[in-house]
Amino acid sequence: METMQETIRPPVNEKVQEPVISIRHLYKSFGANKVLEDFNLELMKGENVAVLGKSGSGKSVLIKCIIGLLKQDSGEISVLGQNVAELDHDELDRIRVKVGFLFQSNALYDSMTVRENLEFPMRRHWIKMSPDESDERVMETLKNVGLAHTGDMMPVELSGGMRKRIALARTLILNPDIMLYDEPTTGLDPITGREISKLMVEVGEKYNTSSLIISHDMNCIRATADRIVMLVDGKCYADGTYEELKKNNDPKVKQFFE
Amino acid sequence: MALPRTWQNFLDETGDMSRFTGRFFAQGFKPRYEFAEFIHQCFIIGYKSLPLIGLTGFIMGLVLTMQLRPSLIDYGVESQLPAMVGIAIVREIGPVVTALIFAGKIGSSIGAELGSMKVTEQIDAMEVSGTNPFKYLVVTRVLAATTMLPVLVILSDGISLYGSYLGVNIKGITSFQLFFKQVFDALSFSDVWPAVIKTFFFGFAVGMVGCYKGYNSQKGTEGVGRSANSAVVVSSLMVFIIDLIVVQVTDLLGVN
């Protein structure tokens, strides 16, 4: 028993980490359809957590509640120590500067060039910058996603994988502390999916972000996540590393690894 | 007793649209003002509609003149042709036809644009980028439509009258000065101002319906198509309903 206590005790002088996202007893329903029921999750600083679940299991609803696009019925979502439900519009905007959201459909503005797409969040969040600094930031971010030459192209001229990279660049341009990925590899071929997964790991290290990855793509999850939370029937059904969950014999867990 | 389903849907839709309009007035006049986007929308909605509105206005004036001429000749009042065309265009045909063309072009484009932005999560992306999408997308477009349509109608009226002048000269000879003197002699201030004021309401209705349909588009490409289509149908209908109301009001006020 003594040995066990010693192993779980944090090493001397190591600061106890605060979660960057903390979700407690989250409930969300649409009419009679209960999507999230008493869902709990903690994302620690520097950690990459994947939320795994079937289509329609409420993964996207969860991530939209975190960023304040949807309002939960009850429960608490704390992002960087602030309760999202209690924030007014301006406070929520200040939190959103620190949280990057990669949309499933990329959500690039069709009427703007790639450069304008990247400048949009900086402009709208009142990031004070000279035009030269802004250009430099755009070019640097585009280089980081491997698409430095696309600044003057329109989103419609880009391939699916390129659009995903640009969407990722747009979320990274504000140097976020947290990245929320909504199905980052859905709709991409396996090779491009692998490239995007690799890029997610690279930018995570480069920008020192914590990530919450919503997906049902096991290859992406395996490549990007330190820990997996399984969302089943609106609840956190299982929690562990890829290897731990792979060994789990529960049929609901097993089906994702077959 | 329950209402039939179609009536329930109609009342639901009317209620939703009223709430949407209320939201416009609640949010539209509070800072942060999206002035740059408003000017951009004025350019797209107003300036880029000019060739179509101008062409239809020209044809409208020309055709109306050519079709009225035989009847006026029968009654022996051919000399009244400029006056009659002028009153018809300025009071009714110019505003209504221009508003219908405007509904077809702008209503559908706003419905489709906002609808596709909705289904591809661009509206959500705007919100997480520190932008109130309702102000940025809806308020600017509705205000641009409301302010640009009256300008387009006045320009269209002018082009229609020029078309009419050419129509008069196809089978006769009337000088430019005489034609327009007859037109303006026949028109009074009470012919012009109700016609101009109602175009603000037409523009507001077209912008609001287009934005409502697009902003509340259902998922998928079918939803976008339906938004664009119903934006045109409903806004065209609204133009006629507003026209009917304005006629009754001006009649009651004795400005006919």
Coordinates of C-alpha atoms in Angstrom, one line a residue:
Chain A
M1 CA 0.0 0.0 0.0
E2 CA 2.9 2.3 0.9
T3 CA 4.5 1.6 -2.4
M4 CA 1.3 2.5 -4.3
Q5 CA 0.9 5.8 -2.5
E6 CA 4.5 6.6 -3.4
T7 CA 3.9 6.0 -7.0
I8 CA 0.9 8.3 -7.3
R9 CA 2.4 11.1 -5.3
P10 CA 3.6 13.9 -7.5
P11 CA 7.4 14.3 -7.5
V12 CA 8.8 17.0 -5.2
N13 CA 8.7 20.5 -6.6
E14 CA 6.5 19.5 -9.5
K15 CA 3.7 22.0 -9.8
V16 CA 0.3 20.4 -9.7
Q17 CA -1.2 21.1 -13.1
E18 CA -4.6 22.8 -13.5
P19 CA -6.9 21.6 -16.2
V20 CA -7.3 23.9 -19.1
I21 CA -10.7 22.5 -19.8
S22 CA -12.8 21.0 -17.1
I23 CA -16.3 19.7 -17.8
R24 CA -18.5 18.6 -14.9
H25 CA -21.9 16.9 -15.0
L26 CA -22.8 18.2 -18.5
Y27 CA -26.3 17.7 -19.8
K28 CA -27.5 18.7 -23.2
S29 CA -30.6 17.6 -25.1
F30 CA -32.5 18.7 -28.2
G31 CA -36.2 18.2 -27.4
A32 CA -36.6 14.6 -26.3
N33 CA -33.3 13.6 -27.7
K34 CA -30.8 13.5 -24.8
V35 CA -27.3 14.0 -26.3
L36 CA -25.1 14.5 -23.3
E37 CA -26.0 13.1 -19.9
D38 CA -23.7 13.7 -16.9
F39 CA -20.6 14.0 -19.1
N40 CA -17.3 14.7 -17.3
L41 CA -13.9 15.5 -18.8
E42 CA -10.6 17.2 -17.9
L43 CA -8.0 18.3 -20.3
M44 CA -4.6 19.1 -18.7
K45 CA -2.1 21.6 -20.0
G46 CA 0.0 20.1 -22.8
E47 CA -2.3 17.1 -23.0
N48 CA -3.9 15.8 -26.2
V49 CA -7.2 14.0 -25.5
A50 CA -9.4 12.4 -28.1
V51 CA -13.1 12.0 -27.7
L52 CA -14.2 8.9 -29.5
G53 CA -17.7 8.0 -30.4
K54 CA -20.0 6.9 -33.1
S55 CA -21.6 9.5 -35.5
G56 CA -24.4 11.2 -33.8
S57 CA -23.2 10.4 -30.3
G58 CA -22.9 14.1 -29.4
K59 CA -19.2 14.7 -30.0
S60 CA -19.7 17.8 -32.0
V61 CA -22.3 19.1 -29.6
L62 CA -19.8 18.7 -26.8
I63 CA -17.1 20.7 -28.6
K64 CA -19.6 23.4 -29.6
C65 CA -20.7 23.7 -26.0
I66 CA -17.0 24.2 -25.0
I67 CA -16.5 27.1 -27.3
G68 CA -19.9 28.6 -26.4
L69 CA -21.6 28.0 -29.8
L70 CA -24.2 25.9 -28.0
K71 CA -25.5 26.4 -24.5
Q72 CA -25.6 23.4 -22.2
D73 CA -28.8 22.6 -20.3
S74 CA -26.9 22.1 -17.0
G75 CA -23.5 21.3 -15.8
E76 CA -20.3 23.4 -15.8
I77 CA -17.7 23.9 -18.5
S78 CA -14.6 25.7 -17.4
V79 CA -12.1 26.9 -20.0
L80 CA -8.8 28.3 -18.8
G81 CA -10.4 28.7 -15.4
Q82 CA -13.5 30.5 -16.5
N83 CA -17.0 29.2 -16.5
V84 CA -18.1 29.6 -20.1
A85 CA -21.9 29.8 -19.2
E86 CA -21.3 32.8 -17.0
L87 CA -19.2 34.9 -19.5
D88 CA -20.7 37.8 -21.3
H89 CA -20.1 38.3 -25.0
D90 CA -16.8 40.3 -24.7
E91 CA -15.4 37.9 -22.1
L92 CA -16.3 34.9 -24.3
D93 CA -14.5 36.6 -27.2
R94 CA -11.4 37.0 -25.0
I95 CA -11.5 33.2 -24.2
R96 CA -12.0 32.4 -27.9
V97 CA -8.8 34.2 -28.8
K98 CA -7.0 31.5 -26.8
V99 CA -9.0 28.6 -28.1
G100 CA -8.6 27.5 -31.8
F101 CA -11.5 25.6 -33.4
L102 CA -10.9 23.5 -36.5
F103 CA -14.3 22.9 -38.0
Q104 CA -15.2 19.6 -39.6
S105 CA -16.1 21.4 -42.9
N106 CA -13.1 23.7 -42.6
A107 CA -15.5 26.7 -42.7
L108 CA -13.2 28.8 -44.9
Y109 CA -14.8 32.0 -46.1
D110 CA -15.5 31.4 -49.8
S111 CA -15.6 35.0 -50.7
M112 CA -12.1 35.8 -49.2
T113 CA -8.6 34.8 -50.3
V114 CA -6.5 32.5 -48.1
R115 CA -4.6 35.6 -46.8
E116 CA -7.9 37.4 -46.0
N117 CA -9.2 34.2 -44.3
L118 CA -6.1 34.2 -42.0
E119 CA -6.3 38.0 -41.4
F120 CA -10.0 37.8 -40.5
P121 CA -9.6 36.5 -36.9
M122 CA -6.8 38.9 -36.2
R123 CA -8.8 41.9 -37.4
R124 CA -12.0 40.9 -35.6
H125 CA -10.3 40.2 -32.3
W126 CA -8.7 43.7 -32.5
I127 CA -5.2 42.3 -32.5
K128 CA -3.1 45.4 -32.9
M129 CA -0.5 44.9 -35.6
S130 CA 1.1 46.9 -38.4
P131 CA 0.4 45.6 -42.0
D132 CA 4.0 44.3 -42.2
E133 CA 3.7 42.4 -38.9
S134 CA 0.3 41.0 -40.1
D135 CA 1.8 39.9 -43.4
E136 CA 4.7 38.3 -41.6
R137 CA 2.4 36.4 -39.2
V138 CA 0.3 35.2 -42.1
M139 CA 3.3 34.0 -44.1
E140 CA 4.9 32.3 -41.0
T141 CA 1.6 30.5 -40.2
L142 CA 1.2 29.4 -43.8
K143 CA 4.8 28.1 -43.8
N144 CA 4.0 26.2 -40.7
V145 CA 1.3 24.3 -42.4
G146 CA 3.4 23.9 -45.6
L147 CA 1.4 26.1 -47.9
A148 CA 3.3 29.4 -48.1
H149 CA 2.5 29.9 -51.7
T150 CA -1.3 29.9 -51.4
G151 CA -1.9 33.4 -49.9
D152 CA -3.6 34.8 -52.9
M153 CA -5.6 31.8 -53.8
M154 CA -9.3 31.4 -53.2
P155 CA -10.5 28.4 -51.0
V156 CA -12.3 27.0 -54.0
E157 CA -9.0 26.5 -55.8
L158 CA -7.6 24.3 -53.1
S159 CA -7.8 20.6 -52.6
G160 CA -9.5 19.0 -49.6
G161 CA -6.2 18.5 -47.7
M162 CA -5.0 22.0 -48.5
R163 CA -8.3 23.5 -47.3
K164 CA -7.9 21.5 -44.0
R165 CA -4.3 22.9 -43.7
I166 CA -5.5 26.5 -44.3
A167 CA -8.3 26.1 -41.8
L168 CA -5.7 24.8 -39.3
A169 CA -3.5 27.8 -40.1
R170 CA -6.5 30.2 -39.5
T171 CA -7.0 28.7 -36.0
L172 CA -3.2 28.8 -35.3
I173 CA -2.7 32.5 -36.3
L174 CA -3.9 33.7 -32.9
N175 CA -1.4 31.4 -31.1
P176 CA -4.0 29.6 -29.2
D177 CA -3.4 27.7 -25.9
I178 CA -6.0 25.1 -26.7
M179 CA -7.0 23.5 -30.0
L180 CA -10.4 21.9 -30.5
Y181 CA -10.4 19.6 -33.6
D182 CA -13.8 18.6 -34.9
E183 CA -13.4 15.4 -37.0
P184 CA -10.1 16.7 -38.5
T185 CA -9.7 13.8 -41.0
T186 CA -13.3 13.1 -42.0
G187 CA -13.7 13.2 -45.8
L188 CA -10.0 13.0 -46.5
D189 CA -8.3 10.0 -48.2
P190 CA -6.1 7.9 -45.8
I191 CA -2.8 9.4 -47.0
T192 CA -4.0 13.0 -46.6
G193 CA -5.6 12.0 -43.3
R194 CA -2.2 10.7 -42.1
E195 CA -0.5 13.9 -43.2
I196 CA -3.1 16.0 -41.3
S197 CA -2.6 13.9 -38.2
K198 CA 1.2 14.4 -38.5
L199 CA 0.7 18.1 -38.9
M200 CA -1.5 18.3 -35.9
V201 CA 1.2 16.7 -33.8
E202 CA 3.8 19.1 -35.3
V203 CA 1.9 22.2 -34.7
G204 CA 0.9 21.0 -31.2
E205 CA 4.6 20.8 -30.3
K206 CA 5.5 24.0 -32.1
Y207 CA 2.7 26.1 -30.6
N208 CA 2.7 24.3 -27.3
T209 CA -1.1 23.7 -27.3
S210 CA -3.4 21.3 -25.4
S211 CA -5.8 19.6 -27.8
L212 CA -9.2 18.1 -27.7
I213 CA -9.7 15.9 -30.8
I214 CA -13.2 14.8 -31.7
S215 CA -13.0 11.9 -34.1
H216 CA -13.9 8.3 -34.9
D217 CA -10.8 7.8 -37.1
M218 CA -8.7 5.4 -35.0
N219 CA -5.6 6.1 -37.1
C220 CA -5.8 9.8 -36.4
I221 CA -6.6 9.2 -32.7
R222 CA -3.7 6.8 -32.4
A223 CA -1.3 9.3 -34.0
T224 CA -2.4 12.4 -32.1
A225 CA -3.9 11.6 -28.7
D226 CA -2.2 10.8 -25.4
R227 CA -5.5 9.7 -23.9
I228 CA -8.9 8.6 -25.3
V229 CA -12.3 9.3 -23.8
M230 CA -15.1 7.2 -25.2
L231 CA -18.5 8.9 -25.5
V232 CA -21.4 6.4 -25.4
D233 CA -25.0 7.3 -24.7
G234 CA -24.0 10.8 -23.7
K235 CA -21.6 9.6 -21.0
C236 CA -17.9 9.1 -20.6
Y237 CA -17.9 5.4 -21.0
A238 CA -14.2 4.6 -20.9
D239 CA -11.0 6.5 -20.5
G240 CA -7.5 5.4 -21.1
T241 CA -4.6 5.4 -23.5
Y242 CA -4.9 3.8 -27.0
E243 CA -3.2 0.6 -25.8
E244 CA -5.3 0.4 -22.6
L245 CA -8.5 0.7 -24.5
K246 CA -7.4 -1.7 -27.2
K247 CA -7.0 -4.4 -24.5
N248 CA -10.5 -3.7 -23.1
N249 CA -12.9 -6.5 -23.7
D250 CA -16.1 -4.5 -23.4
P251 CA -18.0 -4.9 -26.7
K252 CA -18.8 -1.2 -26.9
V253 CA -15.1 -0.4 -26.6
K254 CA -13.9 -3.3 -28.7
Q255 CA -16.0 -2.4 -31.7
F256 CA -13.8 0.7 -32.4
F257 CA -10.6 -1.4 -32.5
E258 CA -11.8 -4.1 -34.8
Chain B
M1 CA -59.5 22.1 -32.2
A2 CA -56.0 21.9 -33.8
L3 CA -55.2 24.0 -36.7
P4 CA -54.4 22.3 -40.0
R5 CA -50.7 21.5 -40.4
T6 CA -50.1 24.1 -43.2
W7 CA -51.6 26.8 -41.1
Q8 CA -49.5 25.8 -38.1
N9 CA -46.4 25.9 -40.3
F10 CA -47.4 29.3 -41.7
L11 CA -47.9 30.7 -38.2
D12 CA -44.7 29.2 -36.9
E13 CA -42.8 30.7 -39.9
T14 CA -44.5 34.1 -39.4
G15 CA -43.6 34.1 -35.7
D16 CA -39.9 33.1 -36.4
M17 CA -39.6 35.8 -39.0
S18 CA -41.1 38.4 -36.6
R19 CA -38.6 37.4 -33.9
F20 CA -35.8 37.6 -36.5
T21 CA -37.0 41.1 -37.5
G22 CA -37.1 42.1 -33.8
R23 CA -33.6 40.9 -33.4
F24 CA -32.5 43.1 -36.3
F25 CA -33.9 46.2 -34.5
A26 CA -32.5 45.1 -31.1
Q27 CA -29.0 44.5 -32.4
G28 CA -28.8 46.6 -35.5
F29 CA -28.3 50.0 -34.0
K30 CA -25.9 49.1 -31.1
P31 CA -22.1 49.1 -31.5
R32 CA -20.0 47.5 -32.8
Y33 CA -21.0 49.0 -36.2
E34 CA -20.0 47.1 -39.3
F35 CA -19.6 50.1 -41.5
A36 CA -17.0 48.7 -43.9
E37 CA -19.1 45.6 -44.5
F38 CA -22.2 47.8 -45.0
I39 CA -20.4 49.8 -47.7
H40 CA -19.2 46.6 -49.3
Q41 CA -22.7 45.3 -49.4
C42 CA -24.0 48.5 -50.8
F43 CA -21.5 48.1 -53.7
I44 CA -22.6 44.5 -54.3
I45 CA -26.4 45.0 -53.8
G46 CA -26.7 48.4 -55.4
Y47 CA -23.9 49.0 -57.9
K48 CA -23.8 45.5 -59.2
S49 CA -27.6 45.4 -59.7
L50 CA -27.5 48.5 -61.8
P51 CA -27.0 46.9 -65.3
L52 CA -30.0 44.5 -64.8
I53 CA -32.2 47.1 -63.2
G54 CA -31.3 49.6 -65.9
L55 CA -32.0 47.2 -68.8
T56 CA -35.3 46.0 -67.4
G57 CA -36.3 49.7 -66.7
F58 CA -35.4 50.7 -70.3
I59 CA -37.5 47.8 -71.8
M60 CA -40.3 48.5 -69.5
G61 CA -40.6 52.2 -70.5
L62 CA -40.3 51.4 -74.2
V63 CA -42.8 48.5 -74.2
L64 CA -45.3 50.4 -72.1
T65 CA -45.2 53.4 -74.5
M66 CA -45.6 51.2 -77.6
Q67 CA -48.5 49.3 -76.1
L68 CA -50.4 52.4 -74.8
R69 CA -50.1 54.4 -77.9
P70 CA -52.8 52.6 -80.0
S71 CA -55.4 52.8 -77.2
L72 CA -54.7 56.5 -76.7
I73 CA -54.9 57.1 -80.4
D74 CA -58.4 55.5 -80.4
Y75 CA -59.5 57.9 -77.7
G76 CA -57.8 60.8 -79.5
V77 CA -55.5 61.6 -76.6
E78 CA -52.2 60.6 -78.0
S79 CA -50.7 63.8 -76.7
Q80 CA -51.2 62.6 -73.2
L81 CA -48.9 59.6 -73.8
P82 CA -45.8 61.1 -71.9
A83 CA -48.0 62.2 -69.0
M84 CA -49.7 58.8 -68.7
V85 CA -46.5 56.8 -69.0
G86 CA -44.7 59.1 -66.5
I87 CA -47.4 58.7 -63.9
A88 CA -47.6 54.9 -64.4
I89 CA -43.9 54.4 -64.1
V90 CA -43.2 56.8 -61.2
R91 CA -46.2 55.8 -59.1
E92 CA -46.5 52.1 -59.6
I93 CA -44.7 50.2 -62.4
G94 CA -41.2 51.5 -61.7
P95 CA -41.1 50.7 -57.9
V96 CA -42.9 47.4 -58.2
V97 CA -41.2 45.9 -61.2
T98 CA -37.8 47.1 -59.9
A99 CA -38.5 45.6 -56.5
L100 CA -39.5 42.3 -58.1
I101 CA -36.3 42.2 -60.2
F102 CA -34.4 43.1 -57.1
A103 CA -36.1 40.3 -55.1
G104 CA -35.1 37.8 -57.9
K105 CA -31.5 38.9 -58.0
I106 CA -30.7 40.0 -54.4
G107 CA -33.2 37.9 -52.4
S108 CA -32.0 34.7 -54.0
S109 CA -28.3 35.6 -53.8
I110 CA -28.6 36.6 -50.1
G111 CA -30.6 33.4 -49.4
A112 CA -28.1 31.2 -51.1
E113 CA -25.0 32.9 -49.8
L114 CA -26.1 32.8 -46.1
G115 CA -27.6 29.4 -46.6
S116 CA -24.3 27.9 -47.8
M117 CA -22.4 29.8 -45.1
K118 CA -24.7 28.2 -42.6
V119 CA -24.3 24.6 -43.8
T120 CA -20.6 24.9 -44.2
E121 CA -20.2 26.3 -40.6
Q122 CA -18.9 29.6 -41.8
I123 CA -21.3 31.5 -39.6
D124 CA -20.1 29.5 -36.6
A125 CA -16.5 30.2 -37.6
M126 CA -17.3 33.9 -37.7
E127 CA -18.7 33.7 -34.2
V128 CA -15.6 32.1 -32.8
S129 CA -13.5 34.7 -34.6
G130 CA -14.9 37.5 -32.4
T131 CA -17.6 38.5 -34.8
N132 CA -21.3 38.8 -34.2
P133 CA -22.5 37.1 -37.4
F134 CA -26.0 38.5 -37.1
K135 CA -24.6 42.1 -37.2
Y136 CA -21.9 41.3 -39.8
L137 CA -24.1 39.3 -42.2
V138 CA -27.7 40.2 -41.6
V139 CA -27.8 43.8 -40.4
T140 CA -25.4 45.0 -43.1
R141 CA -27.3 43.3 -45.9
V142 CA -30.7 44.4 -44.7
L143 CA -29.6 48.0 -44.4
A144 CA -27.8 47.9 -47.8
A145 CA -31.0 46.5 -49.4
T146 CA -33.2 49.1 -47.7
T147 CA -31.0 52.0 -48.8
M148 CA -30.0 50.8 -52.2
L149 CA -33.4 49.9 -53.6
P150 CA -34.8 53.4 -53.5
V151 CA -31.7 54.6 -55.4
L152 CA -32.1 51.9 -58.0
V153 CA -35.8 52.7 -58.4
I154 CA -35.1 56.4 -59.0
L155 CA -32.5 55.5 -61.6
S156 CA -34.7 52.9 -63.1
D157 CA -37.6 55.4 -63.4
G158 CA -35.2 57.8 -65.2
I159 CA -34.1 55.1 -67.6
S160 CA -37.7 53.9 -68.1
L161 CA -38.7 57.5 -69.1
Y162 CA -35.9 57.7 -71.5
G163 CA -37.0 54.3 -73.0
S164 CA -40.5 55.8 -73.2
Y165 CA -39.1 58.9 -75.0
L166 CA -37.5 56.6 -77.6
G167 CA -40.8 54.6 -77.9
V168 CA -42.7 57.8 -78.6
N169 CA -40.2 58.7 -81.3
I170 CA -40.5 55.4 -83.1
K171 CA -43.8 56.4 -84.7
G172 CA -43.8 60.1 -84.1
I173 CA -41.5 63.1 -83.5
T174 CA -41.4 64.6 -80.0
S175 CA -38.5 66.5 -78.7
F176 CA -36.6 65.5 -75.6
Q177 CA -37.5 68.7 -73.8
L178 CA -41.2 68.5 -74.7
F179 CA -41.5 64.9 -73.7
F180 CA -40.0 65.5 -70.3
K181 CA -41.8 68.8 -69.8
Q182 CA -45.1 66.9 -70.3
V183 CA -44.0 64.1 -67.9
F184 CA -43.0 66.5 -65.1
D185 CA -46.1 68.8 -65.6
A186 CA -48.2 65.7 -65.0
L187 CA -46.4 64.6 -61.9
S188 CA -46.9 66.2 -58.5
F189 CA -45.0 65.8 -55.3
S190 CA -47.7 63.5 -54.0
D191 CA -47.1 61.1 -56.9
V192 CA -43.4 60.9 -56.1
W193 CA -42.9 60.7 -52.3
P194 CA -45.3 57.7 -51.5
A195 CA -43.7 55.8 -54.4
V196 CA -40.2 56.5 -53.0
I197 CA -41.1 55.8 -49.4
K198 CA -42.6 52.4 -50.2
T199 CA -39.4 51.3 -51.9
F200 CA -37.6 51.5 -48.6
F201 CA -40.1 49.0 -47.3
F202 CA -39.7 46.8 -50.4
G203 CA -35.9 46.9 -49.9
F204 CA -36.2 46.1 -46.2
A205 CA -38.6 43.2 -46.9
V206 CA -36.3 41.7 -49.6
G207 CA -33.2 42.0 -47.5
M208 CA -34.9 40.7 -44.3
V209 CA -36.6 37.7 -46.0
G210 CA -33.4 36.7 -47.9
C211 CA -31.4 36.9 -44.7
Y212 CA -34.0 35.0 -42.7
K213 CA -34.3 32.2 -45.2
G214 CA -30.5 31.9 -45.6
Y215 CA -29.7 32.2 -41.9
N216 CA -32.2 29.5 -41.0
S217 CA -31.3 27.2 -43.9
Q218 CA -31.6 23.5 -43.4
K219 CA -28.6 21.3 -43.7
G220 CA -27.4 20.1 -47.1
T221 CA -27.4 21.5 -50.6
E222 CA -31.1 20.9 -50.9
G223 CA -31.6 23.2 -47.9
V224 CA -29.5 26.0 -49.6
G225 CA -31.6 25.7 -52.8
R226 CA -34.8 25.8 -50.9
S227 CA -33.6 28.9 -49.0
A228 CA -32.8 30.7 -52.2
N229 CA -36.0 29.7 -53.9
S230 CA -38.3 30.6 -50.9
A231 CA -36.5 33.9 -50.4
V232 CA -37.5 35.0 -53.9
V233 CA -41.1 33.7 -53.6
V234 CA -41.8 35.2 -50.2
S235 CA -40.0 38.5 -50.8
S236 CA -41.9 38.9 -54.1
L237 CA -45.1 38.3 -52.3
M238 CA -44.1 40.7 -49.6
V239 CA -43.6 43.4 -52.3
F240 CA -47.2 43.1 -53.4
I241 CA -48.6 43.0 -49.9
I242 CA -46.6 46.1 -48.9
D243 CA -47.8 47.8 -52.1
L244 CA -51.4 47.0 -51.3
I245 CA -51.0 48.4 -47.8
V246 CA -49.2 51.6 -49.0
V247 CA -52.0 52.2 -51.5
Q248 CA -54.6 51.9 -48.7
V249 CA -52.6 54.2 -46.4
T250 CA -52.0 56.9 -49.0
D251 CA -55.6 56.7 -50.0
L252 CA -56.7 57.2 -46.4
L253 CA -54.2 60.1 -46.0
G254 CA -55.7 61.7 -49.2
V255 CA -52.4 61.9 -51.1
N256 CA -53.6 60.1 -54.2

